[in-house]
XYZ file of C-alpha atoms in Angstrom:
674
model
C -0.139 -0.013 -0.038
C 2.782 2.712 0.948
C 4.759 1.810 -2.534
C 1.205 2.506 -4.154
C 1.079 5.813 -2.490
C 4.360 6.877 -3.286
C 4.405 5.751 -7.021
C 0.977 7.605 -7.137
C 2.067 10.479 -5.613
C 5.322 10.613 -7.951
C 2.749 10.284 -10.671
C 0.520 12.959 -10.186
C 3.048 15.532 -8.994
C 5.618 14.987 -12.103
C 8.475 15.074 -9.654
C 9.610 11.641 -9.631
C 10.402 9.133 -7.012
C 13.125 10.979 -4.859
C 13.272 8.539 -1.744
C 11.166 6.092 -0.299
C 12.335 7.112 3.305
C 10.023 8.560 5.712
C 10.868 12.162 6.369
C 8.964 14.241 9.102
C 9.341 17.836 10.167
C 9.236 19.295 13.682
C 8.805 22.817 13.542
C 9.173 24.464 17.544
C 9.492 27.778 18.849
C 12.647 27.453 21.420
C 12.016 30.392 23.559
C 9.414 28.477 25.986
C 6.260 26.599 26.347
C 5.791 23.336 24.221
C 8.177 23.837 21.875
C 11.579 23.976 23.378
C 10.071 21.787 26.237
C 9.303 18.600 24.246
C 10.977 19.303 20.784
C 13.716 16.500 21.377
C 11.491 14.212 23.077
C 9.190 14.194 20.290
C 11.900 14.024 17.697
C 13.066 10.705 19.484
C 9.163 9.391 19.875
C 8.733 10.042 15.787
C 11.860 7.899 15.035
C 10.643 5.231 17.231
C 7.462 4.890 15.657
C 8.993 4.889 12.218
C 11.167 1.928 13.230
C 8.078 0.040 14.503
C 6.422 0.523 10.879
C 9.499 -0.613 8.974
C 11.673 2.607 8.456
C 15.332 1.621 10.133
C 16.786 5.291 9.168
C 13.676 7.432 9.125
C 14.917 11.455 8.231
C 13.802 13.816 10.913
C 14.373 17.549 10.138
C 14.211 20.067 12.915
C 12.898 23.587 12.328
C 13.452 25.774 15.271
C 12.598 29.466 15.642
C 15.070 31.049 17.737
C 14.945 34.908 19.109
C 17.623 37.237 18.290
C 20.164 37.621 20.721
C 22.372 40.967 20.698
C 23.045 43.687 22.862
C 19.336 44.967 22.059
C 17.526 41.911 23.308
C 15.953 41.666 26.789
C 17.833 39.029 28.782
C 14.635 37.388 29.621
C 13.079 33.841 30.163
C 12.558 33.372 26.395
C 16.421 33.810 25.599
C 17.131 31.627 28.829
C 14.942 28.688 27.338
C 16.309 29.187 23.882
C 19.993 28.931 25.394
C 18.729 25.871 27.477
C 17.177 24.033 24.195
C 19.999 24.802 22.334
C 22.303 22.995 24.866
C 20.323 20.105 25.050
C 20.183 19.731 21.020
C 24.047 19.961 21.367
C 24.201 17.395 23.979
C 22.422 14.649 21.640
C 23.395 16.075 18.526
C 25.136 13.661 16.104
C 24.609 10.813 18.859
C 26.977 12.346 21.195
C 25.148 10.985 24.099
C 22.410 8.112 24.013
C 19.000 9.297 24.624
C 17.088 7.120 27.018
C 13.119 8.017 27.907
C 10.214 6.042 28.819
C 6.399 7.818 27.859
C 4.065 4.934 29.290
C 4.842 2.860 32.745
C 3.667 -0.212 30.550
C 5.891 0.302 27.532
C 9.450 -0.332 27.313
C 11.901 2.819 27.506
C 12.843 4.453 24.193
C 16.875 4.305 23.609
C 18.526 5.910 20.600
C 22.418 6.253 19.909
C 21.772 8.977 16.868
C 21.015 12.338 17.197
C 17.128 13.522 17.439
C 17.401 15.105 13.913
C 19.022 14.164 10.385
C 19.492 17.695 10.061
C 18.214 21.207 11.777
C 17.348 24.623 10.442
C 17.109 27.483 12.592
C 15.447 30.566 11.566
C 15.284 33.514 13.688
C 12.324 35.229 14.850
C 11.661 39.006 14.240
C 12.974 41.407 16.920
C 9.551 43.152 17.390
C 6.559 41.345 18.210
C 4.513 42.666 15.348
C 1.980 40.590 13.479
C 3.349 41.510 10.071
C 6.665 40.367 10.483
C 5.690 37.069 12.613
C 3.658 36.408 9.585
C 6.610 36.827 7.120
C 8.481 34.555 9.391
C 5.700 32.147 9.273
C 5.552 32.304 5.541
C 9.512 31.524 5.526
C 9.183 28.218 7.182
C 6.186 27.244 5.310
C 7.885 28.170 1.927
C 11.117 26.563 2.854
C 9.415 23.285 3.332
C 7.187 23.485 0.565
C 10.475 23.845 -1.771
C 12.132 20.958 -0.287
C 8.938 18.579 -0.411
C 6.949 19.763 -3.494
C 8.886 21.007 -5.841
C 11.784 20.133 -8.264
C 14.126 22.671 -6.573
C 14.040 20.635 -3.436
C 15.857 17.602 -5.222
C 18.618 20.189 -6.193
C 18.459 21.544 -2.376
C 18.884 18.024 -1.115
C 21.684 17.464 -3.511
C 23.673 20.435 -2.302
C 23.014 19.667 1.484
C 24.415 15.905 0.768
C 27.628 17.349 -0.838
C 27.941 20.010 1.908
C 27.547 17.193 4.647
C 30.328 15.070 3.026
C 32.839 18.042 3.381
C 32.118 18.021 6.950
C 35.051 16.035 8.565
C 34.799 17.328 12.145
C 32.396 16.160 14.876
C 31.473 19.702 15.625
C 27.462 20.086 15.888
C 25.958 22.167 12.883
C 22.991 23.541 11.797
C 21.673 25.037 8.745
C 20.371 28.833 8.418
C 18.183 29.473 5.363
C 16.865 32.522 4.021
C 14.889 33.090 0.981
C 13.158 35.868 -1.289
C 10.592 35.440 -3.791
C 9.698 37.264 -6.825
C 6.327 35.837 -7.139
C 3.786 36.112 -10.025
C 0.701 35.598 -7.423
C -1.847 34.138 -9.663
C -3.656 32.024 -7.043
C -3.685 35.041 -4.900
C -4.868 37.262 -7.521
C -7.545 34.985 -8.408
C -8.485 34.798 -4.603
C -8.845 38.761 -4.519
C -10.234 39.194 -7.995
C -13.271 36.463 -7.083
C -14.386 38.406 -4.130
C -14.064 41.634 -5.618
C -15.834 40.239 -8.949
C -18.672 39.105 -6.300
C -18.924 42.414 -4.827
C -19.053 44.097 -8.577
C -21.890 41.646 -9.512
C -24.027 42.839 -6.941
C -23.429 46.184 -7.188
C -24.250 45.838 -10.757
C -27.206 44.438 -9.562
C -27.944 46.754 -7.241
C -27.236 50.095 -9.034
C -30.217 52.743 -9.353
C -29.222 54.358 -12.401
C -31.565 53.552 -15.092
C -31.645 56.443 -17.536
C -30.207 54.523 -20.244
C -32.885 51.714 -19.758
C -36.167 54.354 -20.081
C -36.552 54.040 -23.952
C -36.077 50.386 -24.273
C -38.601 49.468 -20.951
C -41.185 51.604 -22.342
C -41.061 49.848 -25.946
C -40.773 46.533 -23.890
C -43.739 47.808 -21.616
C -45.836 48.614 -24.780
C -45.583 45.023 -25.941
C -46.138 43.744 -22.459
C -49.245 45.678 -21.856
C -50.573 44.482 -25.310
C -49.569 40.894 -24.911
C -50.937 40.540 -21.213
C -54.504 42.594 -22.129
C -53.821 45.399 -20.156
C -54.662 47.996 -22.637
C -57.855 50.044 -21.680
C -59.965 49.176 -24.827
C -58.891 45.333 -23.889
C -60.029 45.562 -20.350
C -63.151 47.153 -21.402
C -63.842 44.558 -24.005
C -63.496 41.810 -21.863
C -66.417 43.311 -19.633
C -68.202 43.898 -22.784
C -67.908 40.548 -23.867
C -68.873 38.810 -20.761
C -72.348 41.118 -20.960
C -72.654 39.676 -24.771
C -72.003 36.198 -23.528
C -74.492 36.471 -20.617
C -77.316 38.027 -23.209
C -76.336 36.092 -25.894
C -76.920 39.228 -27.928
C -75.547 42.650 -28.331
C -76.848 44.640 -25.159
C -78.378 47.345 -27.360
C -80.188 44.931 -29.249
C -81.522 43.465 -26.087
C -82.662 46.536 -24.977
C -84.490 47.438 -28.079
C -86.114 44.304 -27.887
C -87.734 45.236 -24.548
C -89.036 48.135 -26.097
C -89.939 46.758 -29.422
C -93.277 45.451 -28.349
C -94.463 49.034 -27.265
C -93.236 50.519 -30.516
C -95.077 47.632 -32.371
C -98.498 48.031 -30.745
C -100.806 48.968 -33.479
C -99.618 49.400 -37.036
C -97.449 52.292 -37.097
C -98.114 53.323 -33.633
C -95.752 55.131 -31.197
C -97.934 55.230 -28.559
C -98.933 52.699 -26.041
C -100.239 52.551 -22.319
C -98.401 53.621 -19.570
C -98.764 50.311 -17.718
C -96.975 48.557 -20.096
C -94.293 50.985 -20.232
C -94.048 50.897 -16.385
C -93.714 46.998 -16.466
C -90.747 47.145 -19.156
C -88.748 49.838 -17.443
C -89.099 47.607 -14.249
C -87.412 44.736 -16.053
C -84.735 47.149 -17.460
C -83.680 48.561 -14.034
C -83.528 44.645 -12.945
C -80.917 44.305 -15.703
C -79.021 47.359 -15.222
C -80.154 48.926 -12.113
C -80.662 52.574 -10.932
C -78.267 55.191 -11.015
C -77.291 54.374 -7.580
C -77.647 51.041 -6.444
C -76.646 50.955 -2.882
C -79.262 49.100 -0.796
C -81.052 47.710 -3.864
C -80.910 44.401 -5.351
C -77.793 43.750 -7.545
C -78.989 43.986 -11.196
C -78.487 40.990 -13.237
C -75.624 42.650 -15.717
C -73.959 44.010 -12.670
C -73.348 40.571 -11.512
C -72.216 39.596 -14.701
C -69.617 42.268 -14.693
C -68.674 41.435 -11.161
C -68.401 37.824 -11.795
C -65.545 38.754 -14.828
C -64.233 41.343 -12.655
C -62.759 38.679 -10.260
C -60.841 36.775 -13.099
C -59.970 40.202 -14.718
C -58.451 41.727 -11.602
C -56.620 38.300 -10.994
C -55.014 38.082 -14.327
C -53.954 41.980 -14.077
C -52.320 41.052 -10.584
C -50.408 38.242 -11.936
C -49.343 40.177 -14.957
C -48.244 42.950 -12.701
C -46.363 40.893 -10.383
C -44.579 39.033 -13.299
C -43.501 42.362 -14.813
C -42.262 43.764 -11.761
C -39.911 40.840 -11.360
C -39.250 39.807 -15.022
C -36.322 42.411 -15.035
C -35.131 41.396 -11.660
C -34.240 37.822 -13.367
C -32.579 39.584 -16.423
C -28.779 40.047 -16.139
C -28.730 43.160 -18.127
C -31.116 45.001 -16.024
C -31.745 43.411 -12.371
C -33.292 45.732 -9.772
C -32.749 48.870 -11.622
C -34.627 47.950 -14.574
C -37.212 46.547 -12.259
C -37.653 49.895 -10.423
C -37.721 51.610 -13.965
C -40.428 49.224 -14.963
C -42.681 49.838 -11.842
C -41.971 53.682 -12.415
C -43.247 53.442 -15.691
C -46.241 51.147 -15.031
C -47.022 53.746 -12.014
C -47.101 56.470 -14.439
C -49.337 54.539 -17.031
C -51.705 53.718 -14.488
C -52.182 56.904 -13.040
C -52.585 58.475 -16.488
C -55.142 55.787 -17.265
C -57.157 56.255 -14.077
C -56.998 59.997 -14.697
C -58.449 59.680 -18.011
C -60.973 57.175 -16.929
C -62.326 59.210 -13.900
C -62.901 62.255 -16.302
C -65.080 59.989 -18.910
C -66.844 58.423 -15.644
C -67.845 61.793 -14.618
C -69.181 62.423 -17.842
C -71.025 59.045 -18.174
C -72.554 59.569 -14.639
C -73.836 62.900 -15.452
C -75.243 61.517 -18.765
C -76.880 58.685 -16.721
C -78.575 60.893 -14.188
C -79.854 63.255 -16.781
C -81.087 60.328 -18.956
C -82.809 58.950 -15.759
C -84.417 62.152 -14.860
C -85.651 62.700 -18.110
C -87.235 59.267 -18.292
C -88.785 59.634 -14.745
C -90.126 63.083 -15.585
C -92.024 61.791 -18.858
C -93.006 58.725 -16.949
C -94.176 60.654 -14.172
C -96.234 63.039 -16.236
C -97.961 60.114 -17.803
C -98.833 58.820 -14.520
C -100.198 61.910 -13.091
C -97.477 62.843 -11.017
C -96.766 59.321 -9.180
C -93.353 57.804 -9.220
C -92.126 55.256 -11.290
C -92.654 52.747 -8.648
C -96.423 53.349 -8.298
C -98.934 52.230 -10.847
C -101.048 54.705 -12.237
C -104.147 54.959 -14.573
C -103.436 54.179 -17.964
C -102.102 56.852 -20.650
C -100.838 57.091 -24.058
C -96.800 56.492 -24.131
C -95.114 58.974 -26.264
C -92.000 58.068 -28.609
C -89.731 60.288 -26.386
C -90.296 57.986 -23.626
C -89.544 54.789 -25.798
C -86.298 56.286 -27.081
C -85.339 57.238 -23.406
C -86.137 53.242 -22.333
C -83.439 52.278 -24.793
C -81.077 54.986 -24.004
C -80.704 54.621 -20.129
C -79.722 51.034 -19.898
C -77.162 51.295 -22.629
C -75.690 54.459 -20.570
C -75.920 52.930 -17.402
C -73.928 49.446 -18.551
C -71.562 51.548 -19.730
C -71.163 52.960 -16.357
C -71.012 49.585 -15.032
C -68.255 48.702 -17.275
C -66.493 52.040 -16.591
C -66.519 51.453 -12.692
C -65.401 47.858 -13.271
C -62.777 49.018 -15.499
C -61.594 51.752 -13.076
C -61.581 49.342 -10.264
C -59.172 46.930 -12.198
C -56.836 49.750 -12.795
C -56.833 51.422 -9.182
C -56.154 47.968 -7.837
C -53.034 47.616 -9.648
C -51.864 51.165 -8.536
C -52.385 50.088 -4.911
C -50.283 46.875 -5.512
C -47.649 48.525 -7.362
C -45.791 50.162 -4.266
C -45.632 46.738 -2.538
C -43.642 45.443 -5.503
C -41.333 48.563 -4.986
C -41.135 47.630 -1.152
C -40.308 44.415 -2.352
C -37.234 45.561 -4.699
C -35.779 47.577 -1.836
C -36.072 44.666 0.641
C -33.883 42.923 -2.228
C -31.488 45.712 -2.435
C -31.048 45.918 1.426
C -30.528 41.987 1.562
C -28.037 42.074 -1.546
C -25.986 45.026 0.170
C -25.957 42.641 3.375
C -25.030 39.655 1.157
C -22.033 41.722 -0.251
C -20.724 42.840 3.309
C -20.281 39.312 3.888
C -17.930 38.670 1.105
C -16.148 41.982 1.600
C -12.656 41.512 3.712
C -12.702 42.077 7.263
C -11.179 45.269 8.487
C -8.265 43.353 10.197
C -7.745 40.914 7.157
C -4.216 40.156 6.922
C -2.128 39.734 3.519
C -1.230 36.435 2.385
C 1.889 34.942 4.445
C 3.860 34.230 1.775
C 7.195 34.625 3.158
C 9.736 37.309 2.331
C 9.358 38.867 -1.073
C 7.491 40.943 -3.522
C 4.867 40.436 -6.207
C 5.439 40.893 -9.776
C 2.322 43.543 -10.516
C 2.541 46.001 -13.670
C 4.338 49.169 -12.754
C 2.154 51.564 -10.498
C -0.087 49.018 -9.299
C -0.197 48.679 -5.432
C -0.935 45.483 -3.775
C -3.504 42.633 -4.767
C -6.518 44.908 -4.579
C -5.313 47.241 -7.356
C -4.002 44.442 -9.492
C -7.476 42.831 -9.180
C -9.067 45.894 -10.025
C -6.762 46.352 -13.347
C -7.578 42.680 -14.491
C -11.522 43.028 -14.008
C -11.376 46.239 -15.806
C -9.966 44.664 -18.775
C -12.521 42.164 -18.940
C -14.772 42.284 -21.832
C -18.210 43.263 -20.837
C -20.005 41.075 -22.853
C -18.302 38.282 -21.044
C -19.592 39.826 -17.711
C -22.926 39.725 -19.332
C -22.359 36.077 -20.097
C -21.109 35.091 -16.471
C -24.360 37.100 -15.273
C -26.406 34.517 -17.338
C -24.666 31.610 -16.220
C -24.995 32.646 -12.842
C -28.722 33.281 -13.132
C -29.343 29.696 -14.629
C -27.551 28.462 -11.201
C -30.043 30.409 -9.402
C -33.002 29.397 -11.191
C -31.761 25.980 -10.669
C -31.310 26.101 -7.135
C -33.314 28.815 -5.816
C -36.096 29.486 -8.613
C -34.912 33.261 -8.868
C -32.916 35.884 -7.074
C -35.945 37.423 -5.246
C -36.063 33.726 -3.733
C -32.552 34.236 -2.625
C -33.320 37.456 -1.228
C -36.329 36.942 0.828
C -35.124 33.491 2.291
C -32.082 34.305 4.492
C -31.531 30.273 4.701
C -30.128 30.608 1.031
C -27.289 33.383 1.708
C -24.674 30.738 2.285
C -25.495 28.207 -0.772
C -25.663 31.463 -3.000
C -22.677 33.150 -1.942
C -20.891 29.818 -2.627
C -22.529 29.709 -6.131
C -21.453 33.323 -6.586
C -18.026 32.622 -5.591
C -17.389 29.274 -7.531
C -19.026 30.808 -10.671
C -16.570 34.012 -10.265
C -13.736 31.860 -9.730
C -13.975 29.561 -12.404
C -14.900 32.253 -14.819
C -11.726 34.215 -13.952
C -9.712 31.362 -14.110
C -10.512 30.973 -17.925
C -9.246 34.727 -18.274
C -6.416 35.179 -16.225
C -3.192 34.287 -17.999
C -1.187 31.032 -17.091
C 2.126 32.508 -17.797
C 5.486 31.624 -15.683
C 6.553 34.575 -13.558
C 9.692 34.866 -15.679
C 7.660 35.857 -18.450
C 5.407 37.904 -16.467
C 8.409 39.719 -15.033
C 9.773 40.792 -18.432
C 6.309 41.896 -19.666
C 6.538 44.620 -16.717
C 10.188 45.320 -17.006
C 13.452 44.834 -19.080
C 16.969 44.246 -18.429
C 17.688 47.771 -19.221
C 14.957 49.155 -17.085
C 16.583 51.614 -14.226
C 15.041 49.752 -11.710
C 15.810 46.079 -12.883
C 19.268 46.106 -11.437
C 18.026 47.776 -7.935
C 15.305 44.899 -7.508
C 17.349 41.855 -8.373
C 20.218 42.994 -6.114
C 18.014 43.805 -3.244
C 15.844 40.112 -3.716
C 19.542 38.600 -3.319
C 20.306 40.656 -0.311
C 17.247 39.999 1.257
C 17.649 36.303 0.944
C 20.494 36.320 3.350
C 19.321 34.576 6.540
C 19.389 36.563 9.861
C 20.849 34.119 11.890
C 24.770 33.951 11.392
C 27.985 33.021 13.325
C 29.796 35.003 16.027
C 33.079 33.916 14.925
C 33.502 35.971 12.075
C 34.678 33.182 9.838
C 33.470 32.916 6.477
C 30.588 30.367 6.002
C 30.223 28.035 3.493
C 26.994 29.454 1.528
C 24.912 27.664 -0.928
C 23.151 29.892 -3.222
C 20.296 28.766 -5.454
C 18.213 30.733 -8.070
C 14.905 28.596 -8.517
C 13.278 30.086 -11.545
C 10.815 28.506 -14.305
C 12.566 25.971 -17.133
C 12.483 27.420 -20.552
C 13.498 30.559 -23.227
C 12.297 33.315 -20.140
C 13.465 31.575 -16.989
C 16.897 31.181 -18.934
C 16.732 34.815 -19.676
C 16.130 35.557 -15.987
C 19.142 33.500 -15.158
C 21.055 35.560 -17.380
C 19.927 38.890 -16.174
C 20.723 37.962 -12.498
C 24.184 36.788 -13.356
C 25.250 39.831 -15.522
C 23.997 42.153 -12.532
C 25.176 39.846 -9.678
C 28.550 38.490 -11.098
C 30.649 36.147 -9.296
C 27.952 34.909 -6.923
C 27.736 31.258 -8.556
C 24.097 30.627 -8.561
C 23.182 27.293 -8.417
C 20.339 26.765 -10.830
C 16.866 24.788 -9.741
C 14.053 24.348 -11.968
C 10.559 25.783 -10.256
C 7.798 25.951 -12.709
C 5.608 28.880 -11.041
C 7.787 30.568 -8.820
C 11.378 32.851 -8.966
C 12.992 32.304 -5.430
C 16.288 33.267 -4.359
C 17.764 30.659 -1.817
C 20.723 31.464 0.425
C 21.825 28.574 3.087
C 24.406 28.155 5.362
C 24.579 24.214 5.403
C 27.379 23.813 8.114
C 26.771 26.656 10.714
C 28.621 25.460 13.924
C 25.897 25.388 16.624
C 28.426 26.438 19.202
C 29.122 29.850 17.442
C 25.704 30.901 17.309
C 24.711 34.296 19.221
C 21.805 32.286 21.508
C 24.630 30.525 22.940
C 27.029 33.376 23.195
C 27.376 36.132 25.903
C 23.920 37.283 25.770
C 22.030 34.096 25.460
C 24.339 32.552 28.692
C 24.017 35.800 30.711
C 19.959 35.320 30.489
C 20.412 31.585 31.209
C 22.553 32.092 34.410
C 20.189 34.975 35.528
C 17.321 32.603 35.486
C 19.301 29.867 37.444
C 20.064 32.389 40.167
C 16.526 33.149 40.034
C 15.976 29.407 40.991
C 14.211 29.208 37.420
C 15.459 25.805 35.724
C 14.856 26.035 32.191
C 15.448 22.573 31.451
C 12.701 19.744 31.300
C 14.796 17.041 32.606
C 17.255 17.262 35.625
C 18.691 13.978 35.209
C 21.154 14.919 32.961
C 24.551 17.276 33.023
C 23.342 20.025 30.594
C 27.334 20.723 29.934
C 27.932 22.046 26.146
C 31.235 19.905 25.082
C 31.701 22.798 22.509
C 31.496 25.942 24.377
C 30.412 29.294 22.358
C 33.512 31.455 22.356
C 33.423 34.470 24.643
């Protein structure tokens, strides 16, 4: 199983098989606490576990973080603990003394005649307890281990150390001090920041309020929708008229004429009839269309027909209004601004329609009352001053009365239709503000979601270790680079992304409105937004190696190029050095992408920094200057010199024992020089 895993890893990474030996890294701070208290025991325990599973020569690597030690360093407990920890490391280093320890009463003790670490890399902590500087140191640790384990450059670093260790003919305990400086094309980091900022921009587009550029387009769209959804005034009126025709099975004017026809036809060519017959016809007409004011009266039959049709028409109209109100929210090109403009134009259109209808209704109502009054006067005259509701003596009926009997129901029916139509548009005008409030609610919810994908005020930069990013000239930081990148994207591509996002929204949440009104959808929606944004940007951001990107923004002859490369080399020097003043063996590695651009970069560095003797190493997606002292004598470290010793002795005087084991004589065999 182990061999299969190793083979699969070699195939997937393309790095090949470097070794089948197990390698463990132990990272510890030596200034106190768990790190300095148990790093040696943990190293021996791990070696023992490896041997138990069949690795007789396991590779254990210590990465120890040590505080600075000079005249500016406080001689406190931290430096004292480091002095003690390095004493212990020196005591066991290289198998100078056998380690023995028991970790459980029912288990045999661990006994090991070799040193705790195959090699040990010491990295100095910053002098100030500054979060940014500490993050850089953490990045240095992580980047060093990453280079060693997961890149082709790690193979070169291993071979250099192997050669260096072969040159060490003494038994003096040595450690490594390593530093690096990156010139990175931060594609991954840029994608991360750009994904966040694109998500913000998408929501900003959706919540924008400016809609002046949409007015003409929406007006044309609304005209077409008004026709298709049968909201035109003539169409609504016709729906009521049609209901009346269906109920009467004839044009209403013909039906009203048919009521009066027997009176007109009584006697050949006669235009007179008796008042009793006229009274009965008028009462029948009132049952069909009603009096001018029908409150408290039984609802006339055609009024009932119109009211039944009104229920259907108003339901359809409100559904159409709802559909139009949210239609633009779900369209990537328009969203909330489009929806608000639609509603603004709908409300304006409704107000104009209502105002026009109210004027017409006033005229029709006046005409109805006038016709009714004339009808009543003529009929009352025939009935001896009695009202239309009281039977009087038989008298002759004039042609004027017969004409009024046909005119009144026609006009009263028109008023019924006008009232029903006006009610429809008033109902829509009352409903429209609710949709405006819904859009405002959606805007507020989206703004809240946008805040969730904004970086927190205390967001820290990516802890990538010492170095600088290769960015276009004049661009400050990842945010600036992300804005430049996003600003160059084709607008149509953004619209296409919005369309893809809308498809996902419909698939998972039915609508963007559904996302807004259901808080439980927020997390899932933001995940969808981030995923699609990242996939979109991944396809648009160049995949060039950092050397190619470097020369896109700079040339060998550019004034700042020598300064930048010299600074990068100098910053790669490790902070930890020997106090002896003796020249230390140094391995200087320049890891860069293979290929023409990488080779061009190497030659540029060598021409600016001649005589350094850079060791080339392939690194596909980064440029790294690595400077390492592979054979730094442990006893010559400043942490084991005067300042460290003084801090250590002060703690001993104060009866604080910095060692975890008191059964061993912690006396360094190779004392640091005074």
